[in-house]
CSV table of C-alpha atoms and ligand atoms in Angstrom, one decimal:
chain,number,residue,atom,x,y,z
A,18,UNK,CA,-33.1,-52.0,-7.4
A,19,UNK,CA,-32.1,-48.2,-7.8
A,20,UNK,CA,-31.9,-46.2,-4.7
A,21,UNK,CA,-31.8,-42.8,-6.0
A,22,UNK,CA,-30.8,-39.4,-3.5
A,23,UNK,CA,-32.7,-36.7,-5.6
A,24,UNK,CA,-32.3,-33.2,-3.8
A,25,UNK,CA,-34.7,-30.2,-4.3
A,26,UNK,CA,-37.8,-33.1,-5.7
A,27,UNK,CA,-40.0,-30.3,-4.9
A,28,UNK,CA,-39.2,-27.7,-6.9
A,29,UNK,CA,-40.1,-27.3,-10.4
A,30,UNK,CA,-37.9,-29.9,-12.3
A,31,UNK,CA,-37.2,-31.9,-9.3
A,32,UNK,CA,-40.8,-33.0,-8.9
A,33,UNK,CA,-42.1,-33.1,-12.3
A,34,UNK,CA,-39.0,-35.6,-12.5
A,35,UNK,CA,-39.9,-37.5,-8.9
A,36,UNK,CA,-43.6,-37.9,-10.8
A,37,UNK,CA,-42.4,-39.5,-14.2
A,38,UNK,CA,-40.0,-41.7,-12.1
A,39,UNK,CA,-43.1,-42.9,-10.5
A,40,UNK,CA,-45.6,-42.8,-12.4
A,41,UNK,CA,-47.4,-46.2,-13.7
A,42,UNK,CA,-46.0,-47.9,-16.5
A,43,UNK,CA,-42.9,-45.5,-16.8
A,44,UNK,CA,-41.2,-48.7,-17.2
A,45,UNK,CA,-38.2,-48.8,-14.8
A,46,UNK,CA,-36.4,-52.0,-15.3
A,47,UNK,CA,-35.0,-52.1,-12.7
A,48,UNK,CA,-37.1,-51.6,-8.6
A,49,UNK,CA,-36.8,-47.6,-7.6
A,50,UNK,CA,-36.6,-46.1,-4.5
A,51,UNK,CA,-36.4,-42.3,-4.3
A,52,UNK,CA,-35.3,-39.6,-1.3
A,53,UNK,CA,-36.2,-37.1,-2.2
A,54,UNK,CA,-34.6,-34.1,0.2
A,55,UNK,CA,-35.9,-30.5,0.0
A,56,UNK,CA,-34.9,-27.8,2.4
A,57,UNK,CA,-38.7,-26.2,0.9
A,58,UNK,CA,-37.7,-22.8,0.6
A,59,UNK,CA,-40.2,-20.7,-1.7
A,60,UNK,CA,-39.6,-22.1,-4.9
A,61,UNK,CA,-40.1,-25.8,-2.7
A,62,UNK,CA,-43.9,-27.1,-2.6
A,63,UNK,CA,-44.5,-30.2,-1.5
A,64,UNK,CA,-47.9,-30.4,-3.1
A,65,UNK,CA,-45.9,-30.9,-5.7
A,66,UNK,CA,-46.3,-34.3,-4.8
A,67,UNK,CA,-49.4,-35.2,-3.8
A,68,UNK,CA,-49.8,-37.1,-5.7
A,69,UNK,CA,-47.3,-39.9,-4.3
A,70,UNK,CA,-47.9,-39.2,-0.7
A,71,UNK,CA,-48.6,-42.8,-0.4
A,72,UNK,CA,-46.3,-44.2,-2.6
A,73,UNK,CA,-44.4,-46.6,-0.7
A,74,UNK,CA,-40.8,-45.8,-3.5
A,75,UNK,CA,-41.2,-42.1,-2.1
A,76,UNK,CA,-39.4,-40.5,1.0
A,77,UNK,CA,-39.7,-37.2,1.2
A,78,UNK,CA,-37.1,-35.0,4.0
A,79,UNK,CA,-37.1,-31.2,4.8
A,80,UNK,CA,-33.3,-30.3,4.9
A,81,UNK,CA,-30.7,-28.9,3.9
A,82,UNK,CA,-27.7,-30.0,0.8
A,83,UNK,CA,-25.2,-28.7,3.0
A,84,UNK,CA,-26.4,-30.8,6.3
A,85,UNK,CA,-23.4,-33.0,6.2
A,86,UNK,CA,-25.4,-35.7,9.2
A,87,UNK,CA,-28.3,-35.3,7.5
A,88,UNK,CA,-27.1,-36.2,3.9
A,89,UNK,CA,-24.5,-39.2,4.9
A,90,UNK,CA,-27.5,-40.9,6.9
A,91,UNK,CA,-29.5,-40.6,4.1
A,92,UNK,CA,-27.2,-42.5,1.4
A,93,UNK,CA,-26.0,-44.9,4.1
A,94,UNK,CA,-29.6,-45.8,5.4
A,95,UNK,CA,-30.8,-45.5,2.1
A,96,UNK,CA,-27.8,-47.7,0.2
A,97,UNK,CA,-28.0,-45.0,-2.0
A,98,UNK,CA,-26.2,-45.6,-5.6
A,99,UNK,CA,-27.6,-42.1,-7.7
A,100,UNK,CA,-27.6,-38.4,-6.5
A,101,UNK,CA,-29.2,-36.1,-8.6
A,102,UNK,CA,-28.9,-32.7,-7.9
A,103,UNK,CA,-31.8,-30.4,-8.4
A,104,UNK,CA,-31.5,-28.3,-5.2
A,105,UNK,CA,-30.3,-24.6,-6.2
A,106,UNK,CA,-31.4,-21.2,-6.1
A,107,UNK,CA,-33.0,-20.5,-9.8
A,108,UNK,CA,-34.3,-17.5,-10.5
A,109,UNK,CA,-31.8,-14.7,-12.4
A,110,UNK,CA,-34.2,-11.9,-11.5
A,111,UNK,CA,-33.7,-12.6,-7.5
A,112,UNK,CA,-30.1,-13.2,-7.6
A,113,UNK,CA,-29.7,-9.4,-8.8
A,114,UNK,CA,-31.3,-8.1,-6.0
A,115,UNK,CA,-29.7,-10.8,-3.6
A,116,UNK,CA,-26.6,-13.1,-4.4
A,117,UNK,CA,-26.3,-14.1,-1.0
A,118,UNK,CA,-28.4,-17.5,-1.2
A,119,UNK,CA,-27.3,-18.5,-4.5
A,120,UNK,CA,-23.5,-18.5,-3.0
A,121,UNK,CA,-24.5,-20.5,0.0
A,122,UNK,CA,-27.2,-23.1,-2.0
A,123,UNK,CA,-25.5,-23.3,-5.3
A,124,UNK,CA,-21.7,-23.2,-4.1
A,125,UNK,CA,-21.1,-24.4,-0.9
A,126,UNK,CA,-24.3,-25.9,-0.3
A,127,UNK,CA,-23.0,-28.3,-3.2
A,128,UNK,CA,-19.2,-28.4,-1.8
A,129,UNK,CA,-20.8,-29.5,1.2
A,130,UNK,CA,-23.0,-32.0,-0.4
A,131,UNK,CA,-20.0,-33.1,-3.0
A,132,UNK,CA,-17.8,-34.0,-0.1
A,133,UNK,CA,-20.2,-36.2,2.3
A,134,UNK,CA,-21.4,-38.2,-1.1
A,135,UNK,CA,-17.7,-38.5,-1.4
A,136,UNK,CA,-16.8,-39.7,1.9
A,137,UNK,CA,-19.9,-42.4,1.7
A,138,UNK,CA,-18.8,-43.5,-2.5
A,139,UNK,CA,-15.3,-44.4,-0.8
A,140,UNK,CA,-15.9,-46.5,2.0
A,141,UNK,CA,-18.7,-48.8,-0.8
A,142,UNK,CA,-17.2,-51.7,-2.2
A,143,UNK,CA,-15.3,-51.4,-5.9
A,144,UNK,CA,-18.1,-52.5,-8.0
A,145,UNK,CA,-20.9,-50.7,-6.2
A,146,UNK,CA,-18.0,-47.2,-6.8
A,147,UNK,CA,-17.8,-48.9,-10.0
A,148,UNK,CA,-21.8,-48.5,-10.5
A,149,UNK,CA,-22.3,-44.9,-8.5
A,150,UNK,CA,-23.6,-41.5,-10.3
A,151,UNK,CA,-23.1,-38.5,-8.9
A,152,UNK,CA,-25.2,-36.5,-11.2
A,153,UNK,CA,-25.6,-31.9,-11.1
A,154,UNK,CA,-28.3,-30.5,-13.2
A,155,UNK,CA,-26.6,-27.6,-14.8
A,156,UNK,CA,-27.7,-24.2,-16.9
A,157,UNK,CA,-26.9,-23.4,-20.2
A,158,UNK,CA,-26.5,-19.9,-18.6
A,159,UNK,CA,-23.0,-20.4,-18.2
A,160,UNK,CA,-21.9,-20.2,-21.7
A,161,UNK,CA,-23.3,-16.9,-21.3
A,162,UNK,CA,-24.9,-14.6,-24.2
A,163,UNK,CA,-24.7,-15.4,-27.7
A,164,UNK,CA,-25.2,-13.1,-30.5
A,165,UNK,CA,-28.0,-13.5,-33.0
A,166,UNK,CA,-26.1,-15.3,-35.5
A,167,UNK,CA,-23.8,-16.9,-33.3
A,168,UNK,CA,-23.6,-20.5,-33.3
A,169,UNK,CA,-25.7,-22.7,-30.6
A,170,UNK,CA,-23.7,-23.8,-26.9
A,171,UNK,CA,-21.8,-26.9,-27.4
A,172,UNK,CA,-20.4,-29.3,-24.5
A,173,UNK,CA,-17.1,-27.3,-25.7
A,174,UNK,CA,-18.1,-23.6,-25.1
A,175,UNK,CA,-15.8,-22.0,-21.9
A,176,UNK,CA,-17.9,-20.8,-19.2
A,177,UNK,CA,-19.0,-17.3,-19.6
A,178,UNK,CA,-22.0,-16.6,-17.4
A,179,UNK,CA,-23.0,-13.2,-16.7
A,180,UNK,CA,-25.3,-13.3,-14.3
A,181,UNK,CA,-24.7,-14.1,-10.4
A,182,UNK,CA,-27.2,-17.3,-11.1
A,183,UNK,CA,-25.0,-18.2,-13.8
A,184,UNK,CA,-22.2,-17.5,-12.3
A,185,UNK,CA,-23.0,-19.7,-9.1
A,186,UNK,CA,-23.8,-22.5,-11.4
A,187,UNK,CA,-20.6,-22.4,-13.1
A,188,UNK,CA,-18.6,-22.3,-10.0
A,189,UNK,CA,-20.8,-25.8,-9.5
A,190,UNK,CA,-19.7,-27.3,-12.8
A,191,UNK,CA,-16.0,-26.6,-11.8
A,192,UNK,CA,-16.6,-28.2,-8.4
A,193,UNK,CA,-18.5,-31.2,-9.9
A,194,UNK,CA,-15.7,-31.3,-12.5
A,195,UNK,CA,-12.8,-31.2,-10.2
A,196,UNK,CA,-14.6,-33.8,-7.8
A,197,UNK,CA,-14.5,-35.8,-10.7
A,198,UNK,CA,-10.4,-35.3,-12.0
A,199,UNK,CA,-9.2,-35.1,-8.7
A,200,UNK,CA,-11.1,-37.8,-6.6
A,201,UNK,CA,-12.9,-40.2,-9.5
A,202,UNK,CA,-16.1,-39.7,-7.8
A,203,UNK,CA,-18.3,-40.4,-10.9
A,204,UNK,CA,-20.2,-37.6,-12.0
A,205,UNK,CA,-22.5,-36.4,-15.1
A,206,UNK,CA,-23.3,-32.9,-15.4
A,207,UNK,CA,-26.2,-31.7,-18.0
A,208,UNK,CA,-27.0,-28.4,-19.0
A,209,UNK,CA,-29.9,-27.7,-20.2
A,210,UNK,CA,-32.0,-25.3,-21.8
A,211,UNK,CA,-34.9,-22.8,-20.5
A,212,UNK,CA,-37.8,-25.7,-18.8
A,213,UNK,CA,-41.5,-25.0,-18.8
A,214,UNK,CA,-44.4,-27.2,-17.9
A,215,UNK,CA,-46.6,-27.6,-15.3
A,216,UNK,CA,-45.3,-26.9,-11.1
A,217,UNK,CA,-43.6,-23.9,-12.6
A,218,UNK,CA,-43.3,-21.2,-10.1
A,219,UNK,CA,-45.0,-17.8,-11.6
A,220,UNK,CA,-41.6,-16.0,-10.7
A,221,UNK,CA,-40.9,-17.1,-14.6
A,222,UNK,CA,-41.7,-15.6,-17.5
A,223,UNK,CA,-44.3,-18.5,-18.6
A,224,UNK,CA,-46.4,-19.3,-15.4
A,225,UNK,CA,-45.8,-15.2,-15.0
A,226,UNK,CA,-47.2,-14.1,-18.0
A,227,UNK,CA,-50.4,-16.3,-17.6
A,228,UNK,CA,-50.9,-15.4,-13.7
A,229,UNK,CA,-50.3,-12.2,-14.5
A,230,UNK,CA,-52.9,-12.1,-17.9
A,231,UNK,CA,-55.6,-14.3,-16.0
A,232,UNK,CA,-55.2,-11.6,-13.2
A,233,UNK,CA,-55.7,-8.9,-15.7
A,234,UNK,CA,-52.3,-7.4,-14.9
A,235,UNK,CA,-49.9,-5.9,-17.0
A,236,UNK,CA,-47.7,-9.0,-18.7
A,237,UNK,CA,-43.8,-7.4,-18.0
A,238,UNK,CA,-41.8,-7.5,-21.5
A,239,UNK,CA,-38.3,-6.7,-20.8
A,240,UNK,CA,-36.3,-4.3,-22.5
A,241,UNK,CA,-37.3,-4.4,-26.2
A,242,UNK,CA,-38.1,-8.3,-26.1
A,243,UNK,CA,-35.9,-9.9,-28.6
A,244,UNK,CA,-34.1,-11.6,-26.3
A,245,UNK,CA,-33.9,-15.4,-27.3
A,246,UNK,CA,-34.4,-18.5,-25.7
A,247,UNK,CA,-34.7,-22.3,-26.4
A,248,UNK,CA,-37.1,-23.3,-24.8
A,249,UNK,CA,-38.3,-27.6,-23.8
A,250,UNK,CA,-40.9,-29.3,-22.3
A,251,UNK,CA,-39.8,-30.2,-18.9
A,252,UNK,CA,-41.2,-34.0,-19.5
A,253,UNK,CA,-38.4,-34.2,-22.1
A,254,UNK,CA,-35.6,-32.7,-20.0
A,255,UNK,CA,-36.6,-35.7,-17.2
A,256,UNK,CA,-36.0,-38.1,-20.5
A,257,UNK,CA,-33.3,-36.6,-20.7
A,258,UNK,CA,-32.0,-36.4,-17.3
A,259,UNK,CA,-33.0,-40.3,-17.1
A,260,UNK,CA,-31.0,-41.2,-20.6
A,261,UNK,CA,-27.7,-39.7,-18.7
A,262,UNK,CA,-28.3,-40.9,-15.5
A,263,UNK,CA,-28.2,-44.5,-17.4
A,264,UNK,CA,-25.6,-44.5,-20.5
A,265,UNK,CA,-23.8,-41.6,-20.0
A,266,UNK,CA,-20.5,-41.6,-20.2
A,267,UNK,CA,-18.8,-40.8,-16.9
A,268,UNK,CA,-17.0,-37.6,-16.2
A,269,UNK,CA,-19.2,-35.8,-19.4
A,270,UNK,CA,-21.0,-32.7,-20.0
A,271,UNK,CA,-24.4,-33.3,-22.3
A,272,UNK,CA,-26.0,-29.8,-23.4
A,273,UNK,CA,-29.9,-29.8,-23.4
A,274,UNK,CA,-32.1,-28.4,-25.8
A,275,UNK,CA,-35.1,-27.8,-26.7
A,276,UNK,CA,-34.9,-26.8,-31.2
A,277,UNK,CA,-37.4,-24.0,-29.6
A,278,UNK,CA,-36.1,-20.6,-30.3
A,279,UNK,CA,-38.1,-17.9,-29.4
A,280,UNK,CA,-37.9,-13.7,-29.2
A,281,UNK,CA,-39.4,-13.5,-25.8
A,282,UNK,CA,-42.3,-11.0,-27.2
A,283,UNK,CA,-42.6,-13.8,-30.0
A,284,UNK,CA,-43.3,-16.0,-27.2
A,285,UNK,CA,-45.3,-13.8,-25.4
A,286,UNK,CA,-47.4,-13.5,-27.3
A,287,UNK,CA,-48.4,-17.3,-28.4
A,288,UNK,CA,-49.1,-17.9,-24.5
A,289,UNK,CA,-52.0,-14.7,-25.2
A,290,UNK,CA,-52.7,-16.4,-27.8
A,291,UNK,CA,-53.5,-19.9,-26.3
A,292,UNK,CA,-55.3,-18.1,-23.5
A,293,UNK,CA,-57.2,-16.4,-25.6
A,294,UNK,CA,-59.0,-19.0,-27.3
A,295,UNK,CA,-58.9,-20.9,-24.2
A,296,UNK,CA,-60.2,-18.7,-21.7
A,297,UNK,CA,-61.3,-15.5,-23.4
A,298,UNK,CA,-60.4,-12.7,-21.3
A,299,UNK,CA,-63.8,-10.8,-20.3
A,300,UNK,CA,-64.0,-7.7,-21.4
A,301,UNK,CA,-63.5,-9.4,-25.2
A,302,UNK,CA,-60.2,-8.3,-26.3
A,303,UNK,CA,-57.3,-10.2,-26.9
A,304,UNK,CA,-54.8,-10.9,-23.3
A,305,UNK,CA,-51.8,-9.1,-25.4
A,306,UNK,CA,-53.6,-5.9,-25.3
A,307,UNK,CA,-52.5,-6.5,-21.3
A,308,UNK,CA,-48.3,-6.4,-22.7
A,309,UNK,CA,-46.4,-3.7,-21.3
A,310,UNK,CA,-42.4,-3.2,-22.1
A,311,UNK,CA,-40.9,-2.2,-19.3
A,312,UNK,CA,-37.2,-1.6,-18.1
A,313,UNK,CA,-34.6,-4.1,-18.5
A,314,UNK,CA,-33.1,-6.6,-16.3
A,315,UNK,CA,-29.6,-5.5,-16.0
A,316,UNK,CA,-26.8,-7.5,-17.7
A,317,UNK,CA,-29.7,-9.2,-19.8
A,318,UNK,CA,-28.4,-12.3,-21.8
A,319,UNK,CA,-28.6,-11.4,-25.9
A,320,UNK,CA,-29.3,-14.9,-26.3
A,321,UNK,CA,-29.3,-18.4,-25.7
A,322,UNK,CA,-28.8,-21.7,-27.8
A,323,UNK,CA,-28.1,-25.5,-27.8
A,324,UNK,CA,-26.8,-28.0,-30.2
A,325,UNK,CA,-27.9,-31.5,-28.6
A,326,UNK,CA,-26.4,-33.5,-30.8
A,327,UNK,CA,-24.2,-35.3,-28.5
A,328,UNK,CA,-26.9,-35.9,-26.6
A,329,UNK,CA,-28.4,-37.1,-29.7
A,330,UNK,CA,-26.1,-39.0,-31.0
A,331,UNK,CA,-24.7,-40.8,-28.0
A,332,UNK,CA,-27.9,-41.6,-26.2
A,333,UNK,CA,-30.4,-40.9,-28.8
A,334,UNK,CA,-32.3,-38.2,-26.9
A,335,UNK,CA,-34.7,-36.2,-28.9
A,336,UNK,CA,-37.2,-33.3,-27.6
A,337,UNK,CA,-40.8,-35.1,-28.6
A,338,UNK,CA,-43.0,-32.8,-27.7
A,339,UNK,CA,-43.6,-29.5,-30.0
A,340,UNK,CA,-43.2,-26.5,-28.4
A,341,UNK,CA,-47.1,-25.4,-29.7
A,342,UNK,CA,-48.5,-28.5,-28.0
A,343,UNK,CA,-46.3,-28.1,-25.4
A,344,UNK,CA,-47.7,-24.5,-24.4
A,345,UNK,CA,-51.0,-25.5,-25.5
A,346,UNK,CA,-51.0,-28.4,-22.7
A,347,UNK,CA,-48.9,-25.9,-19.9
A,348,UNK,CA,-51.5,-23.1,-20.4
A,349,UNK,CA,-54.1,-25.9,-19.7
A,350,UNK,CA,-52.2,-27.4,-17.3
A,351,UNK,CA,-52.1,-23.7,-15.2
A,352,UNK,CA,-56.1,-23.0,-16.0
A,353,UNK,CA,-57.2,-26.4,-14.0
A,354,UNK,CA,-54.8,-25.6,-11.0
A,355,UNK,CA,-56.1,-22.3,-10.0
A,356,UNK,CA,-56.0,-24.1,-6.3
A,357,UNK,CA,-52.2,-24.7,-6.5
A,358,UNK,CA,-51.9,-20.9,-8.0
A,359,UNK,CA,-53.6,-18.9,-5.0
A,360,UNK,CA,-51.0,-21.4,-2.8
A,361,UNK,CA,-48.6,-20.1,-4.2
A,362,UNK,CA,-49.0,-16.6,-5.2
A,363,UNK,CA,-49.8,-15.6,-1.7
A,364,UNK,CA,-47.9,-13.4,0.9
A,365,UNK,CA,-44.2,-13.5,0.4
A,366,UNK,CA,-45.0,-14.0,-3.6
A,367,UNK,CA,-46.6,-10.7,-3.8
A,368,UNK,CA,-43.4,-8.6,-1.7
A,369,UNK,CA,-41.5,-10.5,-4.4
A,370,UNK,CA,-44.0,-9.1,-7.4
A,371,UNK,CA,-43.7,-5.7,-5.2
A,372,UNK,CA,-39.9,-5.5,-5.4
A,373,UNK,CA,-39.5,-6.6,-8.6
A,374,UNK,CA,-42.1,-4.9,-11.1
A,375,UNK,CA,-43.3,-2.1,-9.0
A,376,UNK,CA,-42.0,1.3,-10.3
A,377,UNK,CA,-40.8,-0.5,-13.5
A,378,UNK,CA,-42.2,1.7,-16.0
A,379,UNK,CA,-41.4,2.1,-19.8
A,380,UNK,CA,-39.7,5.1,-18.9
A,381,UNK,CA,-36.2,3.5,-18.6
A,382,UNK,CA,-37.0,0.3,-21.3
A,383,UNK,CA,-36.2,0.5,-24.8
A,384,UNK,CA,-39.8,1.8,-25.9
A,385,UNK,CA,-38.6,5.4,-24.8
A,386,UNK,CA,-42.8,6.0,-24.6
A,387,UNK,CA,-45.4,5.0,-21.7
A,388,UNK,CA,-44.3,1.0,-21.6
A,389,UNK,CA,-46.6,0.0,-24.3
A,390,UNK,CA,-44.7,-0.9,-27.9
A,391,UNK,CA,-46.5,0.9,-30.6
A,392,UNK,CA,-44.4,-3.0,-32.7
A,393,UNK,CA,-45.6,-5.2,-30.5
A,394,UNK,CA,-49.5,-3.5,-30.8
A,395,UNK,CA,-49.1,-4.4,-34.5
A,396,UNK,CA,-47.3,-7.8,-33.6
A,397,UNK,CA,-50.0,-8.6,-31.8
A,398,UNK,CA,-52.9,-9.0,-34.0
B,25,NAD,P1,-36.9,-24.8,-8.5
B,25,NAD,O1,-36.1,-23.6,-7.9
B,25,NAD,O2,-38.2,-24.8,-8.7
B,25,NAD,O3,-36.6,-25.3,-7.7
B,25,NAD,C1,-35.5,-25.1,-6.6
B,25,NAD,C2,-35.7,-26.3,-5.8
B,25,NAD,O4,-34.7,-26.9,-4.6
B,25,NAD,C3,-36.9,-26.2,-4.9
B,25,NAD,O5,-37.6,-26.9,-4.2
B,25,NAD,C4,-36.2,-25.3,-3.0
B,25,NAD,O6,-36.4,-25.9,-2.5
B,25,NAD,C5,-35.0,-27.0,-3.7
B,25,NAD,N1,-33.3,-26.4,-3.0
B,25,NAD,C6,-33.0,-24.7,-2.8
B,25,NAD,N2,-32.2,-24.9,-1.9
B,25,NAD,C7,-31.8,-26.0,-1.2
B,25,NAD,C8,-31.2,-26.6,-0.4
B,25,NAD,N3,-30.0,-25.9,0.4
B,25,NAD,N4,-30.9,-27.4,0.0
B,25,NAD,C9,-32.2,-28.7,0.0
B,25,NAD,N5,-32.9,-27.9,-1.6
B,25,NAD,C10,-32.9,-26.9,-1.6
B,25,NAD,O7,-36.1,-24.8,-10.2
B,25,NAD,P2,-35.8,-25.7,-11.3
B,25,NAD,O8,-36.3,-24.5,-11.9
B,25,NAD,O9,-36.6,-26.9,-10.7
B,25,NAD,O10,-34.5,-26.3,-11.2
B,25,NAD,C11,-34.1,-27.0,-11.3
B,25,NAD,C12,-32.3,-27.1,-11.1
B,25,NAD,O11,-32.5,-27.3,-12.6
B,25,NAD,C13,-31.7,-26.2,-11.0
B,25,NAD,O12,-30.5,-26.7,-10.5
B,25,NAD,C14,-31.7,-25.1,-12.1
B,25,NAD,O13,-30.6,-24.4,-11.8
B,25,NAD,C15,-31.6,-26.0,-13.0
B,25,NAD,N6,-32.5,-25.3,-14.3
B,25,NAD,C16,-33.1,-24.9,-14.6
B,25,NAD,C17,-33.7,-24.7,-15.4
B,25,NAD,C18,-35.3,-23.8,-16.2
B,25,NAD,O14,-35.7,-23.2,-16.8
B,25,NAD,N7,-36.1,-24.1,-14.9
B,25,NAD,C19,-32.7,-25.2,-16.5
B,25,NAD,C20,-31.4,-25.8,-16.9
B,25,NAD,C21,-31.6,-26.1,-15.5
B,26,DAU,O1,-31.3,-21.1,-20.0
B,26,DAU,C1,-32.1,-22.0,-18.3
B,26,DAU,C2,-32.2,-20.8,-17.2
B,26,DAU,O2,-33.8,-20.4,-17.9
B,26,DAU,C3,-32.6,-21.9,-16.1
B,26,DAU,O3,-30.7,-21.9,-15.9
B,26,DAU,C4,-33.0,-20.6,-15.2
B,26,DAU,O4,-33.2,-21.5,-13.7
B,26,DAU,C5,-34.6,-20.4,-15.4
B,26,DAU,O5,-34.9,-19.6,-14.2
B,26,DAU,C6,-34.2,-19.7,-17.2
B,26,DAU,O6,-34.0,-18.4,-16.8
B,26,DAU,P1,-34.4,-17.1,-17.5
B,26,DAU,O7,-33.5,-16.1,-16.8
B,26,DAU,O8,-33.9,-17.2,-18.9
B,26,DAU,O9,-36.0,-17.7,-17.3
B,26,DAU,P2,-37.3,-16.9,-17.2
B,26,DAU,O10,-38.2,-17.7,-17.3
B,26,DAU,O11,-36.5,-16.0,-15.6
B,26,DAU,O12,-36.7,-15.2,-18.5
B,26,DAU,C7,-36.5,-15.9,-19.7
B,26,DAU,C8,-37.1,-14.4,-20.4
B,26,DAU,O13,-37.8,-14.1,-20.2
B,26,DAU,C9,-35.7,-13.8,-20.7
B,26,DAU,O14,-34.8,-12.9,-21.3
B,26,DAU,C10,-35.9,-12.5,-19.4
B,26,DAU,C11,-37.4,-12.5,-19.6
B,26,DAU,N1,-38.4,-12.5,-19.1
B,26,DAU,C12,-38.6,-12.7,-17.7
B,26,DAU,C13,-39.8,-12.4,-17.1
B,26,DAU,C14,-39.4,-12.7,-15.3
B,26,DAU,C15,-39.3,-10.5,-19.3
B,26,DAU,O15,-39.0,-10.2,-19.8
B,26,DAU,N2,-40.5,-10.6,-18.4
B,26,DAU,C16,-40.1,-11.3,-16.8
B,26,DAU,O16,-41.4,-10.5,-16.1
């Protein structure tokens, strides 16, 4: 029996992970019980877990990773042997508008979670101590930004975080490392590239473009649109997490990536093309006509890329989804989940969109014109 405490399991990656684990035929050797602790911030959505509401292997508990009493009780009452920490503030733009919540959860909350876990772990009998794992889900953003011709990040890259979000995640990685080195807590860290897929909150690039395209709104591309990201379909990330949890070496860090580097503007054009094929715009044009260059993200990292050879050679993990098939599945999912979208894009979401995008026109952008980049009009065809 595996008793897993998943934190942040009502967010994008966490809910995909929980759903994948409990999917029929997933092929777990052991019986599994998942305790899902989530604070249900704006990014957490209990609707994501509707399919497993009545599954006795899943218990949802609303709460904060910083609540030591609650976490301590969960660890003891459910005889937890694995903790996977997805809980975080995760959006770079929000961290630029206000970094407080990022420090609170990604550093201070994680510190409480580590301490509560350590106190529980040190009371376990030796064999259970040896089997125990604390896994931190982190990001490639801790390594900073690459130039176009730089080699991709490996686990050996120095941490050079550039945004408040990335700095808070880097601090978290340091804490986890120290809790292993100093106290012997059996930890694992993964640093993954950009995920996409079902249940992603539409503040992030891909779902935002889909939502705005369907609503006939501008598709805001920051700066010159030539920043690059390495995209990984979320279920491939979930599979990688399973591999590291089961067979990763204690105290190690694993970089995870999709081998799918794309310039943002090219990514947006691909989304538009898929959407146009699946649900053409009513005016008979192409969604790409809605692309608008807007002023850049302050401190915008130019490029992330992952060399995932360590996880491949040690654990045999490789992504299964191609970018084309993953994007098609993702666009289809958003088209089929209009009710979910309507719910998550009401109220406070609209306040966020106004804060982030109103008045952010092309005048401060790289094109210096009216926000429509002539180059993009050409490559749109
Ligand atoms: P998300 O914002 O969609 O979900 C975060 C979840 O954490 C939400 O459900 C939220 O309610 C919960 N949460 C926040 N603060 C909490 C607290 N104090 N206590 C308990 N729950 C809390 O994020 P995501 O995109 O699913 O990312 C999950 C993790 O993976 C994060 O740690 C993120 O840094 C990391 N990551 C994300 C990506 C990506 O592309 N999305 C890539 C690499 C790593
Ligand atoms: O690399 C992993 C990281 O990927 C995760 O750790 C973060 O949690 C996740 O949010 C993501 O960070 P990014 O900043 O790369 O993702 P985002 O979707 O916000 O933006 C992707 C790129 O698209 C980035 O270069 C900024 C750009 N962008 C984004 C938005 C929201 C735009 O051009 N326009 C937009 O409106």
